[in-house]
Coordinates of C-alpha atoms and ligand atoms in Angstrom, one line a residue:
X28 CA 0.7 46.8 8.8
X29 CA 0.7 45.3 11.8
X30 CA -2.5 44.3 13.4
X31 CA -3.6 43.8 16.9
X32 CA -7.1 41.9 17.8
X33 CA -8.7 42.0 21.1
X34 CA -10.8 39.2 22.3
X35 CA -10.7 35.2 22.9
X36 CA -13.4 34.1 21.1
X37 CA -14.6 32.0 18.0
X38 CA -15.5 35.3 16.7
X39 CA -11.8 37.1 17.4
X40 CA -10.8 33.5 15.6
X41 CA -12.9 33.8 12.9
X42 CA -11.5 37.9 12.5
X43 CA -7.8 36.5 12.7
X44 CA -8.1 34.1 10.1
X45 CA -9.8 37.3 8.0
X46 CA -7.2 39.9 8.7
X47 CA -4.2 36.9 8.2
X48 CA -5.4 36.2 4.3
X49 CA -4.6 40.0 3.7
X50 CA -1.6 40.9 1.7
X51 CA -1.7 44.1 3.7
X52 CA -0.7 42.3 6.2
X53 CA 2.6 42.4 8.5
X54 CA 2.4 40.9 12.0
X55 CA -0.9 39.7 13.3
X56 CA -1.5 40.0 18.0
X57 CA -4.5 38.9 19.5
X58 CA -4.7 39.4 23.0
X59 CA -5.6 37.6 24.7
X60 CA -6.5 34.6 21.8
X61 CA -6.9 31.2 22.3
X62 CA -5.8 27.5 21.7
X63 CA -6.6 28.3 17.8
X64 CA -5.6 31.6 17.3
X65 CA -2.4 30.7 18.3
X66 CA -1.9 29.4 14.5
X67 CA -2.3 32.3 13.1
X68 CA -0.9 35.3 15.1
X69 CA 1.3 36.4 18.4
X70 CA -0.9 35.8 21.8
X71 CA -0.2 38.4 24.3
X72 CA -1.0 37.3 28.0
X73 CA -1.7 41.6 28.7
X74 CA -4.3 43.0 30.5
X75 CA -6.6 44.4 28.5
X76 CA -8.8 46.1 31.2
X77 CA -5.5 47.9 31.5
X78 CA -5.3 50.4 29.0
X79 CA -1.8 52.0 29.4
X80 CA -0.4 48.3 29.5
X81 CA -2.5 48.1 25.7
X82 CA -1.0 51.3 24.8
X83 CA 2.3 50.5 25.7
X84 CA 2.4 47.6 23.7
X85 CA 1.1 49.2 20.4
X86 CA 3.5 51.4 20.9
X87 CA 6.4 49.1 21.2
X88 CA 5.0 46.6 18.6
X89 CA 4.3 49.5 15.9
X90 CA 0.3 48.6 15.7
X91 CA -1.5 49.9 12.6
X92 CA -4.8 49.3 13.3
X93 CA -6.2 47.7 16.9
X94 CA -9.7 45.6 16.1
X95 CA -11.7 45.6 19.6
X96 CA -14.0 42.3 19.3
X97 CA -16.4 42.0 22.4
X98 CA -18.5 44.7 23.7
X99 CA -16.7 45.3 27.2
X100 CA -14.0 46.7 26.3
X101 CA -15.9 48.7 24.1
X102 CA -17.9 49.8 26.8
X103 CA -15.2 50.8 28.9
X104 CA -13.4 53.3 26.7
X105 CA -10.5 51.7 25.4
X106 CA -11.1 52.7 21.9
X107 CA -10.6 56.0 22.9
X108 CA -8.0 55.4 25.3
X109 CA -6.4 54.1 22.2
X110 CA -7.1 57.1 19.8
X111 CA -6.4 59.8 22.4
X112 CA -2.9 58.4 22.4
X113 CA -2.4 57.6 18.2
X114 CA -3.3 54.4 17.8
X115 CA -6.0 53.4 15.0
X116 CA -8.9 51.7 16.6
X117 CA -11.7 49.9 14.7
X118 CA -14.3 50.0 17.2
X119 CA -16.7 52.4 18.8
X120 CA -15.9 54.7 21.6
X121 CA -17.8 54.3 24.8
X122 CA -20.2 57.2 23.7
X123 CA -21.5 55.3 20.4
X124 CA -21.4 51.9 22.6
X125 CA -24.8 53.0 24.5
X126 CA -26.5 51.8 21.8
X127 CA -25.7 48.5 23.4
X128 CA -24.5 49.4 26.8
X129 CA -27.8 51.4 27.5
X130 CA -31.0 49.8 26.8
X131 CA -32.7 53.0 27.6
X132 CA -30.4 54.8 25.9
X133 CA -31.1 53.0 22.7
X134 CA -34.8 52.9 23.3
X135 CA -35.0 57.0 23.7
X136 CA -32.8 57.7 20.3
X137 CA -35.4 55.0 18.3
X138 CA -38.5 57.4 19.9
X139 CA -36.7 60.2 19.0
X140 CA -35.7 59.8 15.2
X141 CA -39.4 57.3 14.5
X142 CA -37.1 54.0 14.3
X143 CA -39.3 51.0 14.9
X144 CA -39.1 49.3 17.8
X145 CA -41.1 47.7 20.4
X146 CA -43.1 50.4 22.9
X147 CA -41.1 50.4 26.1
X148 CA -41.2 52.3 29.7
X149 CA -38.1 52.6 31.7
X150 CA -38.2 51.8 35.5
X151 CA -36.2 52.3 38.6
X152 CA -39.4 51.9 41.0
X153 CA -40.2 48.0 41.7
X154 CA -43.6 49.0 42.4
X155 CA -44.0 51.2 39.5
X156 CA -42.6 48.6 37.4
X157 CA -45.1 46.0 38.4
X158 CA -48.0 48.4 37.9
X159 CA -46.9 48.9 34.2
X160 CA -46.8 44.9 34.1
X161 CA -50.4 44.2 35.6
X162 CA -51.6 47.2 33.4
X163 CA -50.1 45.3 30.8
X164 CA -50.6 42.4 31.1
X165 CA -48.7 39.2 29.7
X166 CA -46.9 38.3 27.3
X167 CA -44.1 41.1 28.1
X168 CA -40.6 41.7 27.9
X169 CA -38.7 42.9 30.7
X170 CA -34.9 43.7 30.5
X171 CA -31.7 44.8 32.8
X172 CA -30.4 48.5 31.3
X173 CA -27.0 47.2 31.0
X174 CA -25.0 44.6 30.0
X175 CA -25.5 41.8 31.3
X176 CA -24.0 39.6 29.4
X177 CA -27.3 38.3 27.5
X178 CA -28.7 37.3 31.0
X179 CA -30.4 40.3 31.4
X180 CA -33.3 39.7 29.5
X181 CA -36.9 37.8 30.6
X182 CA -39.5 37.3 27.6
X183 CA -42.7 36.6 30.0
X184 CA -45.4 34.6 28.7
X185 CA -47.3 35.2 32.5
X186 CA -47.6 38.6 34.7
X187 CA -46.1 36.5 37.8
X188 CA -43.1 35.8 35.5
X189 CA -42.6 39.2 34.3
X190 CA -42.9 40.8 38.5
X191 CA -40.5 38.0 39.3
X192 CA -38.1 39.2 36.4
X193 CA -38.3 42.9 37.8
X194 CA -37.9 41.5 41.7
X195 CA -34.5 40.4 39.9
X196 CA -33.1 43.0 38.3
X197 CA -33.8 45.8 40.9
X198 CA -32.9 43.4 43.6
X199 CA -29.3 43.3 41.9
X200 CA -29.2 40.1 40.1
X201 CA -27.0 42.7 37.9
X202 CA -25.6 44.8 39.5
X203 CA -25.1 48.2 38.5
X204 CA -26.5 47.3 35.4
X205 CA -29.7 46.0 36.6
X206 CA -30.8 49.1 38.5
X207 CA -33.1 50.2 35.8
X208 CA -35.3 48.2 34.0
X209 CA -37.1 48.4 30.5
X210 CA -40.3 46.7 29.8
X211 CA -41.2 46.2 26.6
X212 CA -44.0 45.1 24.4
X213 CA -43.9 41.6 23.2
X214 CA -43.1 41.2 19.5
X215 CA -44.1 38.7 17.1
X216 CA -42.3 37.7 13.6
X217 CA -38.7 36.0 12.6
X218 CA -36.0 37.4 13.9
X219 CA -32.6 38.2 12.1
X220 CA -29.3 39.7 12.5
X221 CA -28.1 42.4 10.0
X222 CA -24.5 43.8 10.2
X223 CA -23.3 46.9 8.6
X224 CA -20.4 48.3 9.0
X225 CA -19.7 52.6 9.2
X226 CA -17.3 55.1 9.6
X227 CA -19.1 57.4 11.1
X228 CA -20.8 59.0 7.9
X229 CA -20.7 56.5 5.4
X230 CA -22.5 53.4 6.2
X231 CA -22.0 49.9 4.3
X232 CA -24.5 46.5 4.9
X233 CA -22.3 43.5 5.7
X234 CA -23.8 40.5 5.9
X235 CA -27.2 39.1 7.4
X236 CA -27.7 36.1 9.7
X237 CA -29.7 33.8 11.9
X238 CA -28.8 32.8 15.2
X239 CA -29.9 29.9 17.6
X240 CA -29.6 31.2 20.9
X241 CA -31.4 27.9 22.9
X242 CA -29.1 25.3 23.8
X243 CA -30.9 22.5 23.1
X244 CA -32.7 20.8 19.8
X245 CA -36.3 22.2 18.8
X246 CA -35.3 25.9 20.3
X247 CA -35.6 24.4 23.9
X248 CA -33.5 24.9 27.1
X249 CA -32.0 28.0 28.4
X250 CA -30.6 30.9 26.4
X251 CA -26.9 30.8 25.6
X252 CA -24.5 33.3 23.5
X253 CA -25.5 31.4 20.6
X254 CA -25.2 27.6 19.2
X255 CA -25.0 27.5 15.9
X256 CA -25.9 30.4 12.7
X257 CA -26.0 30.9 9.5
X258 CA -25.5 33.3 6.5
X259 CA -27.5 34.9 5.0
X260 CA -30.7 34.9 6.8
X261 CA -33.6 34.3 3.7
X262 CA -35.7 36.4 5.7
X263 CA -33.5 39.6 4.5
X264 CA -34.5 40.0 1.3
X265 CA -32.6 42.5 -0.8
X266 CA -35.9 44.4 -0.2
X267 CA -36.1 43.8 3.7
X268 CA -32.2 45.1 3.4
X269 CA -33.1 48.5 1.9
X270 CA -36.3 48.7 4.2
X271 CA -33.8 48.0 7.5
X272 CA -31.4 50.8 6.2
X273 CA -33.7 52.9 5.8
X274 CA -36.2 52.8 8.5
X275 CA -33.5 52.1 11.2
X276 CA -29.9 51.9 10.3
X277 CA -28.9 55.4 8.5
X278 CA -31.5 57.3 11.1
X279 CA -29.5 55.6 14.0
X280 CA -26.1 56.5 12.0
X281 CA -27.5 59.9 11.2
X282 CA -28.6 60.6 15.1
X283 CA -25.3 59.5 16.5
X284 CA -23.3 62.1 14.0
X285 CA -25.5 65.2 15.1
X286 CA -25.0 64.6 18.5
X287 CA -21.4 64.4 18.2
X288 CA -20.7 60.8 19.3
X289 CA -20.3 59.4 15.6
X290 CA -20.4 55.6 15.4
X291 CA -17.5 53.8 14.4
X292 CA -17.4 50.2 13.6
X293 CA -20.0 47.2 13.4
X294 CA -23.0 47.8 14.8
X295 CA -25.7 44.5 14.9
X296 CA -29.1 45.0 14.9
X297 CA -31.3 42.4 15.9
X298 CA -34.4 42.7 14.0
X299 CA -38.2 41.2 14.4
X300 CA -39.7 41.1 11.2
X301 CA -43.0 41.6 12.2
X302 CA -46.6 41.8 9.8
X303 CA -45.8 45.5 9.6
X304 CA -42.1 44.8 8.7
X305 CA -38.3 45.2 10.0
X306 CA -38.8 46.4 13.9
X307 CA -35.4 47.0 16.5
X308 CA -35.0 44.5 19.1
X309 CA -31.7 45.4 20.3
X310 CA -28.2 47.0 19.0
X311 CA -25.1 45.1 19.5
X312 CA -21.6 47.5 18.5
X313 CA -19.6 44.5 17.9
X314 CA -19.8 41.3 15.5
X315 CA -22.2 38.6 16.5
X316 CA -20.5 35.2 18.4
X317 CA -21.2 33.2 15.9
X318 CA -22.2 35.0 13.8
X319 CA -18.9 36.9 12.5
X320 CA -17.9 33.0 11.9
X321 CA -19.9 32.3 8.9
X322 CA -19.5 36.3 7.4
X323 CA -15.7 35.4 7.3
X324 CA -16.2 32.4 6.1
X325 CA -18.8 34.2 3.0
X326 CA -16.5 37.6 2.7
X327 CA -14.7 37.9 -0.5
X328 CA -13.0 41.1 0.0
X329 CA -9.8 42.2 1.9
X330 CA -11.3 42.3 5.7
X331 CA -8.3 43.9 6.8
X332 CA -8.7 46.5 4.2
X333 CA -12.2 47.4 5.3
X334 CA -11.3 47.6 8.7
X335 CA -8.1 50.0 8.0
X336 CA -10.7 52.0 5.7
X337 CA -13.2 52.5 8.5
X338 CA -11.1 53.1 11.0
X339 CA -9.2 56.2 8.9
X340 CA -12.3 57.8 7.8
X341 CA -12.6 56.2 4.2
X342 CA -15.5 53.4 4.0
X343 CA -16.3 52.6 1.0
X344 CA -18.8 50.5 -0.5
X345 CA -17.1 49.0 -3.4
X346 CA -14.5 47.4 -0.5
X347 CA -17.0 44.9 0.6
X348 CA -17.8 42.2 -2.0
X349 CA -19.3 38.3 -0.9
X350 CA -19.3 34.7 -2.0
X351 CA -22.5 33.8 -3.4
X352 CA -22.5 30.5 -1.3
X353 CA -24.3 30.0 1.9
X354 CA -22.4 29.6 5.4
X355 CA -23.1 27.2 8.3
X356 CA -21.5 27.3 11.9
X357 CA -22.3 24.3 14.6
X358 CA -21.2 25.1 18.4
X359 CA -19.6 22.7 20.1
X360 CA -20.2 23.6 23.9
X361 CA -18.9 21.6 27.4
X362 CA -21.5 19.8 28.9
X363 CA -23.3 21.8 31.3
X364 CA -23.2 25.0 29.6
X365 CA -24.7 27.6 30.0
X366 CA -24.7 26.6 33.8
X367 CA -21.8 24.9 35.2
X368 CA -18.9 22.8 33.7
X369 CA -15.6 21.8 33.6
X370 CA -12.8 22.3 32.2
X371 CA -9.4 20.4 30.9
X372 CA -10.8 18.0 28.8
X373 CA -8.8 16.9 26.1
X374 CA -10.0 16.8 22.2
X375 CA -9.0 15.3 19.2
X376 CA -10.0 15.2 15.3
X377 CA -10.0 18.4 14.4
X378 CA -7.8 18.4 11.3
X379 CA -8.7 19.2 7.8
X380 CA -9.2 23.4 7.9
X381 CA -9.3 25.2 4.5
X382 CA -10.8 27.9 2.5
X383 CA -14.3 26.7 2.8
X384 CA -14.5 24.5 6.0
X385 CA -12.6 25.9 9.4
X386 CA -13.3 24.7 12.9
X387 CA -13.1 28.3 14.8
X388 CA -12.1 28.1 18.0
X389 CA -13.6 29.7 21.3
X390 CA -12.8 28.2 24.4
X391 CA -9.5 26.4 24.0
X392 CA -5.9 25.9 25.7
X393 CA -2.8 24.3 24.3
X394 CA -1.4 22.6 26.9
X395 CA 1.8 20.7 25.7
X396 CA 0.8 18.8 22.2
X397 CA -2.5 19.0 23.4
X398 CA -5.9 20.7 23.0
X399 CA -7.9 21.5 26.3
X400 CA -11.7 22.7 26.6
X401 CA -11.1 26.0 28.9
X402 CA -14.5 27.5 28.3
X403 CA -18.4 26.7 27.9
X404 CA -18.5 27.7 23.7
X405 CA -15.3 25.8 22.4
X406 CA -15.5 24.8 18.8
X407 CA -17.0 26.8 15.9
X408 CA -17.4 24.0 13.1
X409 CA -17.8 26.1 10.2
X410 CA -18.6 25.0 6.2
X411 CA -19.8 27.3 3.0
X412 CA -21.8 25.2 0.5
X413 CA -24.1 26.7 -2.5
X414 CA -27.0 26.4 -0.1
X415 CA -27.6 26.3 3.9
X416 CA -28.1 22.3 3.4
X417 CA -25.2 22.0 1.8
X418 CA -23.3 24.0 4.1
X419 CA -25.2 22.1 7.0
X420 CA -24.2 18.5 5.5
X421 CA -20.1 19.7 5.1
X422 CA -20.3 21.2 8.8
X423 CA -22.0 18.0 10.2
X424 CA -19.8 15.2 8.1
X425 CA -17.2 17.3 9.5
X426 CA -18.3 17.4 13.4
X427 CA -18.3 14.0 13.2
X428 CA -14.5 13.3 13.1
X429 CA -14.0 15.5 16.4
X430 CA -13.3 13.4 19.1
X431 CA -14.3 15.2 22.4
X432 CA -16.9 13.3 24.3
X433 CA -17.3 16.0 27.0
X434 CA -19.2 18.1 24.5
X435 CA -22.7 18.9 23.3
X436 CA -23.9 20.5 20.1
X437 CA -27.8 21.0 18.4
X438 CA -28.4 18.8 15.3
X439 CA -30.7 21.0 13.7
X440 CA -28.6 24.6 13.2
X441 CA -30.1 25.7 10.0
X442 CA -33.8 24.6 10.5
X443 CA -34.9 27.4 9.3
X444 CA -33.2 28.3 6.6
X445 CA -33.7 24.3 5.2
X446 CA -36.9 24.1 5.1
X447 CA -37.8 27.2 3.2
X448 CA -35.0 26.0 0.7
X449 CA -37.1 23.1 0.0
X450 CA -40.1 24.6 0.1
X451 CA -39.1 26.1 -3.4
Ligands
AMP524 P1 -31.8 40.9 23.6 O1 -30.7 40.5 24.5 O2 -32.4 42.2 23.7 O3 -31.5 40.5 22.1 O4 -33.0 39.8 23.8 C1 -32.7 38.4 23.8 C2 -33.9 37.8 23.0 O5 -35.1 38.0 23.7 C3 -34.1 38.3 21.6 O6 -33.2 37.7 20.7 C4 -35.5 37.9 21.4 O7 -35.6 36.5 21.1 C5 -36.1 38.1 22.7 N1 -36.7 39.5 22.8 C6 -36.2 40.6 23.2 N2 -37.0 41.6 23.1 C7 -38.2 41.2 22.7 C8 -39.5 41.7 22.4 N3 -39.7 43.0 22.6 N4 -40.4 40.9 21.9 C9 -40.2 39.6 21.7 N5 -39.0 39.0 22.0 C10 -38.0 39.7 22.4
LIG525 N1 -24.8 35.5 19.1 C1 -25.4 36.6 19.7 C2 -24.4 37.7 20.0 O1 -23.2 37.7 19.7 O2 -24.8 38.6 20.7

């Protein structure tokens, strides 16, 4: 088969280096890759906001399957651009992608089918907005509709914060996607990521993680897309698992099929596990970035084979099978992200990939023999070990040989995770 990817990412690297293992496999695209992805499969410099240029190609190339990674595209249709004209698509169409691309959207079907999730009130009044928020009071949670490319979202500890968050988004900080807001109650537990992955009816857990979304050491400095994660998240007990299906997965799955707009594809819920147990922060309909990095790195089975299976119609649960080890990911960012930074620097050291260590990469060029930084996230350094520490101390030992002195990365991914290890 041959197999198209859409995307640029550490994640879209991470999904090439899945789908290239398979013996299913013919011809691997990505479009529009990076400096790593160039190893493994054809990059295509098209357009992919252009769907009839994407169509064209599948076309012309013979594409069995097309794997959407990021939510944007996603968002604007091109799954079903893609379907209405033949192609197989493993991805939601922009219907099923509300549950990410609408806040409110997401927040309404949760009311509806008694999914838990934080109490919420949807705003497109600024001065009805900050009534709810001195009614309120602090702390409070107060987010852009839309994607906003995981800007869009203001935890307030104080009221002046949370009115200054609102001023924001209605003011057009975001755009279209800011001219409603959701506030939301504040919610207090661990949070974790849990993946599953559906067909539209049958639905199939795959994989939980943790994320580190603060740029810097000790959980501090701004938010980013994420600096380091890992797999699984101890905090998902098998029990947690069945309790998140159950309570908030299969009702979402369930309520998406009735109303006609059946999801198809990953979808990522990021849950607070509060006192009371698992509660719905938010939906994402695509893999995590980095999170998909350490489920590839932990997936025993055939990934291309699950994602031909879902995309057909024919999930099923004895596809998906996992490494008992632990995964680890590190992030190795430019200096200055998430604000400004350059670009064009060159780095070095990266050798030494196999089947359990692989530095992913995100942000990267070839230009000539040489590897450029041409983004903020540009190295995933990735290790599986029989526990997060161990994974941790491969991914570190590893980092160390990378020459690039322009970058930044956190020296405590996996925190977490360590210290209730050794707790035990
Ligand atoms: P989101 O983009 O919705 O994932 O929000 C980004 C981050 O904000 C989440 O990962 C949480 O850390 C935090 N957050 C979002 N909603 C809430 C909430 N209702 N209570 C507490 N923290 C939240
Ligand atoms: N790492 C968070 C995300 O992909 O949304």
């Amino acid at each position: 088969m041959n197999v198209l990817i859409i995307g640029s990412g550490g994640r879209e690297h991470a999904l090439c280096w899945a789908v290239h293992k398979s013996p299913l496999l013919t011809k691997l695209y990505c479009a529009p890759g990076n400096g790593g992805i160039v190893d493994l499969a054809e990059c295509l410099a098209i357009d992919t906001g252009d769907h009839q240029a994407v169509i064209n190609f599948c076309k012309h190339a013979e594409i069995g399957l097309v794997v959407i990674g990021p939510e944007d595209p996603l968002a604007a249709g091109l799954g079903d651009d893609l379907r209405a004209s033949g192609v197989p698509v493993f991805g939601p169409s922009a219907a099923a992608a509300r549950l990410e691309s609408s806040k409110g959207f997401m927040k309404d079907l949760c009311v509806a089918n008694n999914i838990p999730t934080a109490g919420y009130a949807r705003f497109r009044d600024p001065a009805a907005a900050a009534a709810h928020i001195r009614t309120r009071g602090a702390p409070i949670v107060v987010k852009a509709d839309g994607l906003a490319a995981g800007k869009g979202v203001t935890v307030a500890m104080t009221e002046d914060e949370a009115l200054a968050a609102v001023v924001d988004c209605l003011g057009g900080r975001f755009g279209q996607a800011g001219a409603e807001v959701v506030i939301e109650e504040f919610l207090e537990g661990e949070e974790a990521s849990f993946f599953v992955i559906s067909d539209g009816k049958t639905v199939v857990p795959f994989g939980t993680a943790q994320d580190h979304k603060r740029a810097f050491d000790n959980d501090r400095g701004p938010n980013t897309g994420g600096m380091g994660a890992y797999s699984p998240a101890p905090i998902m007990t098998d029990a947690m698992v069945a309790r998140a299906m159950d309570e908030i997965i299969t009702p979402t799955i369930n309520a998406m099929a009735a109303v006609s707009t059946p999801f198809q594809g990953v979808l990522y819920a990021g849950l607070m596990i509060t006192d009371t147990g698992p509660k719905l922060i938010e939906y994402n309909v695509r893999f995590g970035d980095p999170e998909c990095q350490v489920l590839m790195m932990r997936l025993e089975s055939d990934m291309l084979e699950i994602l031909a299976a879902t995309s057909a119609g024919r999930l099923d649960p004895a596809l998906v099978s996992w490494k008992d080890d632990a995964a680890l990911t590190i992030v190795l960012a430019t200096q200055g992200y998430p604000g400004a930074y350059e670009t064009g620097s060159q780095i070095a050291g990266i050798g030494g990939d196999d089947d359990t260590g692989m530095i992913f990469h995100a942000g990267t060029r070839r230009d000539g023999d040489r590897l450029v930084a041409s983004g903020g996230r540009v190295l995933n350094v990735t290790a599986r070990g029989k526990t997060v520490r161990e994974a941790k101390d491969k991914a570190y030992a590893r980092l160390a040989n990378v020459d690039w002195p322009e970058g930044f990365y956190r020296n405590d991914i996996g925190w977490r995770a360590i210290a209730r290890e050794e707790e035990i």
